[in-house]
Amino acid sequence: MVPNSTKEYSKLAKLYDTLMGDVDYESWADYIDEIMQTHHKDPIDVMEAACGTGSVLLSLAELECYRLTGTDKSAEMIEVAKQKVEESEYQIKLEPFSFRDLPYRNAFDCVYSVFDSVNYLHSEEELITSLETIRKTLKPNGLFIFDFSTPKNSLQSVDHLNEAEGESGTLRYFRKSWFTPADKIHVNEFEIEELDLSTKKVISSWTETHRQRAYTLSEMLSILDQTSYHLVAKYDGFDLIEADENSARVTIVLRCQKTQ
Ligand SMILES: C[S@@+](CC[C@H](N)C(=O)[O-])C[C@H]1O[C@@H](n2cnc3c(N)ncnc32)[C@H](O)[C@@H]1O
């Protein structure tokens, strides 16, 4: 059977939480909470852009101090997030918007985006357009907090990511992963199969190819220089310590400079 090729985070949506089984989302939410409380005087209205299946949002909701919204380009990821929120005791508004299509204006005290989602933006132009759209969604002095993965992270993780596999319900995946230092593109190719559980036969299969662009810290800072944000902080990993060119993942905190 020749697998059909399908778009990023469509068929993978139902396998995503299995794929991310080892990720400590609660600590990630605590880290975002710490950054918001450190750099914003009264954060209430908060949006996660590229929220995926909503795991960080649900952990933040447990703190019971934010009004939460989640958006993501993938309608399938939003669908899974909605099911998880319905099964919880929390209220989180969820909408299928990409970074550059966000329709909100002056609506949020903080917007955040985690787990390398910004690395799906491959060019300077895409990054700047998305950053400016997010800026419009922020209230005056609002924060945009995002992380990105650097080439060092790709080089460190690629062997571990390559040839991984997993399953959930009737679906299973095999992942191949490779990184090309010359263009800094990290590819994760998923072969996804749907099984008839009674016969164990494959009834459908798809290939989903994810391409992420790794940015060095200096490349990202020079892009941020072209926007109208004020750079508040650049943190290494999951601590409030300064990132440098050796950081594998960097978390950036930007302040929206508009006055009204
Ligand atoms: C690695 S997942 C991270 C999801 C979630 N933040 C988490 O921590 O599990 C990357 C997410 O970015 C989303 N994404 C990719 N490009 C996007 C874009 N241009 N606008 C909005 N979301 C995007 C994908 O659909 C996917 O849900």
Tab-separated table of C-alpha atoms in Angstrom, residues 24-37 43-49 51 54-70 85 88-92 110-114 145:
chain	number	residue	atom	x	y	z
A	24	ASP	CA	6.605	17.294	31.655
A	25	TYR	CA	3.927	19.806	30.631
A	26	GLU	CA	3.173	20.764	34.229
A	27	SER	CA	6.728	22.038	34.738
A	28	TRP	CA	6.555	23.810	31.377
A	29	ALA	CA	3.326	25.559	32.483
A	30	ASP	CA	4.980	26.489	35.817
A	31	TYR	CA	7.880	28.027	33.873
A	32	ILE	CA	5.535	30.127	31.691
A	33	ASP	CA	3.613	31.147	34.825
A	34	GLU	CA	6.884	32.227	36.502
A	35	ILE	CA	7.880	34.313	33.456
A	36	MET	CA	4.459	35.990	33.247
A	37	GLN	CA	4.434	36.786	36.979
A	43	PRO	CA	-1.515	38.968	33.718
A	44	ILE	CA	-5.117	37.767	33.371
A	45	ASP	CA	-5.991	37.294	29.686
A	46	VAL	CA	-3.546	34.764	28.258
A	47	MET	CA	-3.359	33.031	24.885
A	48	GLU	CA	-1.219	30.096	23.789
A	49	ALA	CA	-0.500	30.402	20.044
A	51	CYS	CA	-1.342	25.276	21.524
A	54	GLY	CA	-3.797	21.973	24.886
A	55	SER	CA	-1.602	20.249	27.508
A	56	VAL	CA	0.171	23.414	28.729
A	57	LEU	CA	-3.138	25.323	28.775
A	58	LEU	CA	-4.759	22.638	30.926
A	59	SER	CA	-1.852	22.739	33.389
A	60	LEU	CA	-2.069	26.559	33.552
A	61	ALA	CA	-5.841	26.305	34.079
A	62	GLU	CA	-5.171	24.372	37.312
A	63	LEU	CA	-3.599	27.534	38.755
A	64	GLU	CA	-7.031	29.211	38.476
A	65	CYS	CA	-5.684	32.719	37.877
A	66	TYR	CA	-5.879	33.166	34.080
A	67	ARG	CA	-8.604	33.524	31.416
A	68	LEU	CA	-7.207	31.193	28.758
A	69	THR	CA	-7.461	30.985	24.958
A	70	GLY	CA	-5.651	28.553	22.657
A	85	VAL	CA	-11.022	20.582	27.769
A	88	SER	CA	-11.881	18.702	32.315
A	89	GLU	CA	-13.490	21.095	34.786
A	90	TYR	CA	-11.946	24.134	33.033
A	91	GLN	CA	-13.099	26.682	30.454
A	92	ILE	CA	-10.618	27.404	27.661
A	110	CYS	CA	0.359	37.692	27.570
A	111	VAL	CA	0.657	35.426	24.553
A	112	TYR	CA	3.020	32.468	24.705
A	113	SER	CA	4.104	29.771	22.279
A	114	VAL	CA	6.121	26.758	23.397
A	145	ILE	CA	6.889	34.700	25.322
